[in-house]
Every structure is written in C-alpha cells, then in structure tokens.
Short mmCIF file of C-alpha atoms in Angstrom, two decimals:
data_model
loop_
_atom_site.label_atom_id
_atom_site.label_comp_id
_atom_site.label_asym_id
_atom_site.label_seq_id
_atom_site.Cartn_x
_atom_site.Cartn_y
_atom_site.Cartn_z
CA MET A 1 -45.89 80.41 87.34
CA GLN A 2 -42.53 81.52 88.86
CA LEU A 3 -42.84 84.99 87.32
CA ALA A 4 -46.49 85.27 88.63
CA LEU A 5 -45.19 84.26 92.19
CA LEU A 6 -42.37 86.86 91.84
CA ALA A 7 -44.89 89.40 90.67
CA ALA A 8 -47.09 88.88 93.73
CA LEU A 9 -44.16 89.47 96.25
CA PRO A 10 -44.04 92.87 98.06
CA THR A 11 -41.62 95.03 96.65
CA ALA A 12 -39.50 95.53 99.90
CA VAL A 13 -39.26 91.56 99.98
CA THR A 14 -37.78 91.24 96.48
CA ALA A 15 -35.55 94.09 97.12
CA LEU A 16 -33.84 92.20 99.91
CA GLN A 17 -33.19 89.13 97.97
CA PRO A 18 -29.85 90.41 96.40
CA LEU A 19 -28.36 90.87 100.00
CA ASN A 20 -28.71 87.13 100.86
CA GLY A 21 -25.31 85.60 100.62
CA ILE A 22 -23.76 89.08 100.80
CA GLY A 23 -20.99 88.83 103.56
CA VAL A 24 -19.48 91.74 105.69
CA LYS A 25 -17.06 91.38 108.29
CA PRO A 26 -17.75 92.52 111.98
CA LEU A 27 -15.02 94.67 113.90
CA GLY A 28 -13.15 92.33 116.11
CA GLY A 29 -12.37 89.55 113.82
CA ALA A 30 -15.62 87.48 114.17
CA ALA A 31 -16.84 85.38 111.12
CA SER A 32 -18.35 86.99 108.10
CA ILE A 33 -22.10 87.97 108.63
CA ASP A 34 -24.85 87.63 105.80
CA VAL A 35 -26.33 91.02 105.45
CA GLY A 36 -29.71 89.43 104.47
CA ALA A 37 -29.99 87.84 107.66
CA LEU A 38 -29.36 91.25 109.67
CA LEU A 39 -32.65 92.45 108.10
CA ASP A 40 -34.45 89.15 109.08
CA LYS A 41 -35.12 91.04 112.33
CA LYS A 42 -36.41 94.57 112.93
CA ALA A 43 -33.22 96.10 112.49
CA ALA A 44 -31.81 99.26 111.02
CA VAL A 45 -28.82 98.63 108.46
CA ILE A 46 -26.86 101.78 107.25
CA PHE A 47 -25.06 101.03 103.94
CA GLY A 48 -22.26 103.37 104.59
CA THR A 49 -19.64 104.76 102.17
CA TYR A 50 -15.88 104.89 102.47
CA ALA A 51 -14.69 105.96 106.07
CA ALA A 52 -13.52 109.46 104.98
CA ASP A 53 -16.67 110.36 103.23
CA PHE A 54 -19.00 113.10 104.16
CA ASN A 55 -21.79 110.68 103.83
CA ALA A 56 -20.41 108.10 105.97
CA ILE A 57 -19.33 110.52 108.64
CA GLU A 58 -22.95 112.11 108.82
CA TYR A 59 -24.70 108.65 108.86
CA GLY A 60 -22.56 107.88 111.93
CA GLN A 61 -23.17 111.12 113.64
CA ARG A 62 -26.95 110.90 112.97
CA LEU A 63 -26.96 107.51 114.04
CA ARG A 64 -25.26 108.21 117.31
CA HIS A 65 -27.97 110.66 118.03
CA TYR A 66 -31.13 108.92 116.86
CA ALA A 67 -30.13 105.36 118.30
CA PRO A 68 -32.13 105.75 121.36
CA LYS A 69 -35.25 106.91 119.46
CA LEU A 70 -35.00 104.05 116.95
CA LYS A 71 -34.90 101.63 119.93
CA GLU A 72 -37.83 103.35 121.64
CA ARG A 73 -40.01 102.54 118.58
CA GLY A 74 -38.84 98.84 118.56
CA VAL A 75 -35.88 98.60 116.48
CA GLU A 76 -34.08 95.73 117.92
CA SER A 77 -30.49 95.93 116.58
CA LEU A 78 -28.43 98.99 114.74
CA HIS A 79 -25.88 98.23 112.11
CA LEU A 80 -23.38 100.31 110.33
CA ILE A 81 -21.54 98.98 107.21
CA LEU A 82 -18.54 100.70 105.92
CA ASN A 83 -16.68 100.53 102.67
CA ALA A 84 -13.57 100.37 104.59
CA ASP A 85 -11.06 97.91 106.12
CA GLU A 86 -10.82 97.08 109.68
CA ALA A 87 -8.20 99.55 110.76
CA ALA A 88 -10.19 102.55 109.05
CA SER A 89 -13.39 101.29 110.44
CA GLU A 90 -11.88 101.39 114.06
CA LYS A 91 -10.44 104.55 113.43
CA PHE A 92 -13.95 105.90 112.14
CA VAL A 93 -15.70 104.42 115.39
CA GLU A 94 -12.96 106.34 117.53
CA LEU A 95 -13.47 109.68 115.84
CA LEU A 96 -17.22 109.50 116.06
CA GLY A 97 -17.74 108.22 119.41
CA LEU A 98 -19.71 105.08 118.25
CA GLU A 99 -18.43 102.56 120.48
CA GLY A 100 -21.53 100.68 122.09
CA VAL A 101 -23.92 102.65 119.72
CA CYS A 102 -24.06 100.13 116.81
CA ASP A 103 -22.33 96.88 115.36
CA VAL A 104 -19.94 98.04 112.74
CA TYR A 105 -18.94 95.90 109.70
CA CYS A 106 -16.10 96.15 107.07
CA ASP A 107 -17.08 95.77 103.33
CA PRO A 108 -13.95 97.25 101.57
CA ASN A 109 -15.10 96.78 98.19
CA GLY A 110 -18.84 97.91 98.85
CA ALA A 111 -20.45 94.93 97.82
CA ALA A 112 -23.47 95.10 100.30
CA GLY A 113 -24.15 98.67 99.19
CA ARG A 114 -24.20 97.64 95.52
CA ALA A 115 -26.31 94.87 96.22
CA PHE A 116 -28.80 97.04 98.03
CA GLY A 117 -28.80 99.38 95.04
CA CYS A 118 -26.80 102.38 96.32
CA GLY A 119 -25.85 104.85 93.57
CA ARG A 120 -22.54 104.02 92.16
CA GLY A 121 -21.68 107.61 90.98
CA TRP A 122 -20.24 109.25 87.97
CA LEU A 123 -18.82 106.67 85.25
CA PRO A 124 -18.62 103.91 87.63
CA ASP A 125 -17.36 101.39 85.00
CA GLU A 126 -15.47 103.81 82.66
CA ASP A 127 -11.77 104.78 82.91
CA SER A 128 -11.82 107.47 80.37
CA LEU A 129 -13.77 110.40 78.58
CA PHE A 130 -14.59 111.26 75.09
CA ASP A 131 -14.13 107.65 73.71
CA GLY A 132 -11.05 107.10 75.57
CA GLN A 133 -9.42 110.54 74.50
CA ILE A 134 -9.02 111.86 78.20
CA PRO A 135 -8.23 109.16 80.98
CA ILE A 136 -10.23 109.60 84.35
CA ASN A 137 -9.44 107.96 87.87
CA ALA A 138 -11.82 107.64 90.69
CA TYR A 139 -10.67 110.94 92.24
CA GLY A 140 -11.45 112.67 88.97
CA LYS A 141 -14.89 111.11 89.15
CA LEU A 142 -15.46 112.09 92.73
CA PHE A 143 -14.46 115.52 91.79
CA GLY A 144 -17.34 115.41 89.12
CA MET A 145 -19.73 114.24 91.65
CA LEU A 146 -19.09 117.20 93.81
CA LEU A 147 -20.25 119.21 90.77
CA GLY A 148 -23.66 117.00 90.63
CA LEU A 149 -22.39 114.61 87.88
CA GLY A 150 -23.72 111.18 88.66
CA ALA A 151 -25.15 112.62 91.94
CA TRP A 152 -27.90 115.02 91.31
CA ALA A 153 -28.73 116.05 94.82
CA THR A 154 -25.32 116.95 95.80
CA LEU A 155 -25.56 120.85 95.10
CA PRO A 156 -29.05 121.09 96.56
CA ALA A 157 -27.78 119.13 99.79
CA VAL A 158 -24.68 121.48 100.02
CA ILE A 159 -26.66 124.75 99.53
CA GLY A 160 -29.39 123.50 102.17
CA GLY A 161 -26.59 123.32 104.84
CA TYR A 162 -25.94 127.05 104.26
CA ILE A 163 -29.57 128.44 104.02
CA GLY A 164 -31.03 126.28 106.79
CA ASN A 165 -34.57 125.22 107.21
CA PRO A 166 -37.30 126.94 109.44
CA TRP A 167 -39.44 123.99 109.75
CA ARG A 168 -38.00 120.67 110.49
CA ALA A 169 -35.73 120.32 113.62
CA GLN A 170 -32.33 118.71 113.14
CA PRO A 171 -31.09 118.13 116.69
CA TRP A 172 -28.40 116.02 115.60
CA ILE A 173 -26.40 118.51 114.19
CA ALA A 174 -25.60 120.30 117.80
CA ASP A 175 -25.02 116.62 119.24
CA ALA A 176 -22.60 116.19 116.52
CA MET A 177 -20.74 119.29 116.95
CA ALA A 178 -20.46 118.99 120.66
CA GLN A 179 -18.80 115.52 120.15
CA GLY A 180 -16.41 117.03 117.76
CA SER A 181 -15.50 119.82 119.72
CA ALA A 182 -15.03 117.86 122.80
CA GLN A 183 -12.24 116.21 120.69
CA GLY A 184 -10.75 119.53 119.94
CA ARG A 185 -11.96 119.98 116.33
CA TRP A 186 -12.43 123.28 114.89
CA PRO A 187 -14.01 125.65 115.77
CA GLY A 188 -13.49 124.23 119.32
CA THR A 189 -15.06 126.06 122.08
CA GLY A 190 -16.56 128.76 119.62
CA LEU A 191 -19.41 126.91 119.46
CA VAL A 192 -20.51 128.03 123.17
CA VAL A 193 -21.40 131.68 123.74
CA GLU A 194 -22.09 133.61 126.75
CA THR A 195 -25.78 134.70 127.16
CA GLY A 196 -27.55 136.70 129.92
CA ARG A 197 -28.69 133.13 130.65
CA GLY A 198 -25.43 131.66 131.07
CA SER A 199 -23.58 129.34 128.46
CA GLY A 200 -25.51 128.59 125.41
CA TYR A 201 -24.98 126.89 122.04
CA ALA A 202 -24.09 129.63 119.54
CA PHE A 203 -26.89 129.02 116.79
CA ASP A 204 -29.35 128.98 119.46
CA GLU A 205 -28.59 132.68 119.95
CA LEU A 206 -28.82 133.82 116.48
CA PRO A 207 -31.33 136.69 115.98
CA VAL A 208 -34.38 135.93 114.09
CA VAL A 209 -33.58 132.52 113.01
CA GLY A 210 -32.27 130.85 116.40
CA ASP A 211 -35.26 128.99 116.63
CA TRP A 212 -35.43 127.66 113.53
CA GLY A 213 -35.32 123.86 112.93
CA ARG A 214 -31.90 123.83 111.11
CA ARG A 215 -30.20 127.42 111.41
CA PRO A 216 -28.40 128.91 108.54
CA LEU A 217 -24.71 127.98 108.26
CA GLU A 218 -25.34 125.50 111.17
CA LEU A 219 -25.18 122.26 108.90
CA ALA A 220 -22.28 123.70 106.83
CA THR A 221 -20.38 124.49 109.92
CA LEU A 222 -20.73 121.04 110.98
CA ARG A 223 -19.77 119.77 107.55
CA LEU A 224 -16.62 122.03 107.59
CA GLN A 225 -15.69 120.50 111.03
CA ASN A 226 -15.89 117.31 109.79
CA MET A 227 -13.80 118.09 106.51
CA ILE A 228 -11.05 119.33 108.60
CA GLY A 229 -11.13 117.51 111.71
CA VAL A 230 -12.05 113.96 110.70
CA SER A 231 -11.68 113.48 107.01
CA LEU A 232 -8.51 115.45 105.96
CA GLN A 233 -6.88 115.15 109.19
CA ASN A 234 -7.08 111.47 109.39
CA TRP A 235 -6.93 110.96 105.70
CA ASP A 236 -4.40 108.28 105.58
CA ALA A 237 -5.95 106.25 108.21
CA LEU A 238 -9.57 106.52 106.61
CA ARG A 239 -8.81 106.61 102.95
CA PRO A 240 -9.55 103.40 100.89
CA ARG A 241 -6.47 101.40 99.80
CA ASP A 242 -5.38 101.84 96.13
CA ASP A 243 -6.85 98.63 95.16
CA GLN A 244 -10.36 99.61 96.35
CA LEU A 245 -10.62 103.05 95.00
CA ALA A 246 -13.77 102.35 93.18
CA VAL A 247 -15.66 102.98 96.56
CA LEU A 248 -14.74 106.52 96.13
CA THR A 249 -17.99 107.16 93.99
CA GLN A 250 -20.15 104.76 95.71
CA LEU A 251 -23.18 106.33 97.85
CA GLY A 252 -25.11 105.07 100.66
CA GLY A 253 -28.48 104.18 102.07
CA LEU A 254 -30.33 103.05 105.07
CA ALA A 255 -32.84 99.99 105.32
CA ILE A 256 -35.00 99.33 108.29
CA GLY A 257 -36.57 95.67 108.32
CA ASP A 258 -39.86 94.88 109.61
CA GLY A 259 -38.88 91.51 111.02
CA ALA A 260 -40.78 89.54 108.43
CA GLY A 261 -38.60 89.88 105.54
CA GLY A 262 -39.84 93.20 104.32
CA LEU A 263 -38.78 96.99 104.92
CA LEU A 264 -40.52 99.45 107.18
CA TYR A 265 -38.36 102.04 105.38
CA GLU A 266 -35.62 102.42 102.86
CA TRP A 267 -33.44 105.33 101.69
CA LYS A 268 -30.65 105.77 99.08
CA ASP A 269 -28.70 108.58 98.81
CA PRO A 270 -28.96 110.71 95.66
CA GLY A 271 -25.80 112.38 96.06
CA ILE A 272 -23.04 113.56 98.32
CA CYS A 273 -24.09 114.92 101.55
CA ALA A 274 -27.80 113.97 100.51
CA VAL A 275 -27.89 111.11 103.30
CA CYS A 276 -31.25 109.97 105.10
CA ASN A 277 -33.19 112.31 107.17
CA PHE A 278 -33.80 110.17 110.30
CA GLU A 279 -36.85 112.35 111.31
CA ASP A 280 -38.43 110.80 108.20
CA ALA A 281 -37.45 107.40 109.32
CA LEU A 282 -38.78 107.94 112.70
CA ASP A 283 -42.07 109.23 111.07
CA ALA A 284 -42.32 105.95 109.04
CA LEU A 285 -41.83 103.86 112.10
CA ASP A 286 -44.67 105.88 113.98
CA GLY A 287 -46.83 104.97 111.01
CA LYS A 288 -47.08 108.56 109.41
CA THR A 289 -46.99 108.97 105.76
CA VAL A 290 -43.32 109.99 104.62
#
C-alpha cells in the first residue's frame, strides 16, 4: 500500500523529499534553514558550487540579471546556496554585486546539492586510478572534468561560448561584463567602443553577428573575465578549505517551487559551464513547453 501511494505522488514532490531536514546556514549568523521549507513556497533555489567555480559565478551573474523577471512571474523569494563557508560566501556576494538580490546560504560540504541530485563529477568516491596504481586528488579529478570526464556537457558548453548563438538572446552576459568592468576587471573599459551614435557595447557593434542573441566570443570573454578577475585573483578567499575539497567536483542546479510542494522547473548541471539557461526557466513559468 505504501509503495502504491509513493508511486502515485508527482515526480517533483518525491524529488523534494530528500531536501527535508537538510540545513543550510544563512549569511549573517542566523539559525540553520531547512532547504525543503524554502521550496514550500513559490521560490527559486540555486544549488551553487564552490565560490571560485565557473558555475557558481555564472549562477550569481544570471540571477542578478533575471531576479526582476522571476519576481514579475510570481516567484516570491530567491535563494542561492554556496558550497562555501561564510567568509568565502561574503566575498562572493561582494564581488558579484549580489547584495539585496537574493538570500545566500553556506553549505561547505555540499549536502543540499547532493540531496537535490546534483552531479558529483568524476570519480567522487575514489582516490586512485587503475585499481590503486595511481593516486588522484580532488584537483586531479577537477582537471579530468574540464576534459569532459564525469561532466559530458563541459566541452560543448565551453565551445558554445566561442561560436555564439544567433537565435536565443542572452542579455545577462552584457550585464555581467558591465558589472565586472565597473569593478576594474579585465578588459576594463575595452568593452565600450565609440560609434557614430556615441558609446556602445563592443559586441553590439560587431559586423554581421552584432545582432545575434549571443555573439561569437561574447560568453567566452565573460568567462575569461570571471576566471582572471574573480576566481584566480580571489582564489585564497573563495577556495574550499582543505578538509572540504570534495566539493571541487560537485555540480549545481536550480529548483523553482510551485508553492504546493512540487516543482515548476528544475535543472541539474551536466558539466562545467553548463548551467541553467534562465530564459528556459522563464518560459516554464510562462507555461511554455521547454
């Protein structure tokens, strides 16, 4: 009888059950919050990665841009869980200009993401290759993931940042690069060019492809800005502690609750740089087929 009842439950409802009882700590020292309770409302919860990671950085940048559009569609609250301690999370918020955009939570061991079913990357439970012949640490596993091991969508996502996409607009990229440039990150004011109409965004002014939804090299340029100006420059402040390096390979995701114990939309990253396209999330909230 119990199995029959479970089978009758919507998939989204049963998918949320593992989140009940998983606690994450809000920035500012407040008591731990139950992740399952966050999704009892019509809320968006990003299951981020470690604070210096490409995926976490892009989630923060996308959320910063799309927050008003999510709220226009009835999303009551926005939450970002980072696999990071409080100091790293605070630095992350400062670097990406997320003050007042969303509630941020610390989950240094990545328990919430694992409970949601986020990918754990390549060889998450192994410490060697070839039956113990070659030891491998978390950084070695992360390098393997950059080549697509345990994260099949990494290379397509990276290559897509170079070749662009003529159809689907990605306005968050220009917003993120402007925010980074304002903080002095490479390439600084080089993103602004002079045209016959005055100052303009460099990628808008490209011949032939300037009106594409995502211009060639545009996303790749942002990722280089993020790597240099956020991740590498602030590595010591953002990196996981030595006893929490397992989160280096853990991927992220997004859940939007429907307010009735289920999900309106969910996404789990299939690779590094392969984070949720928030335009798809907006379509789901608008009732369109995604």
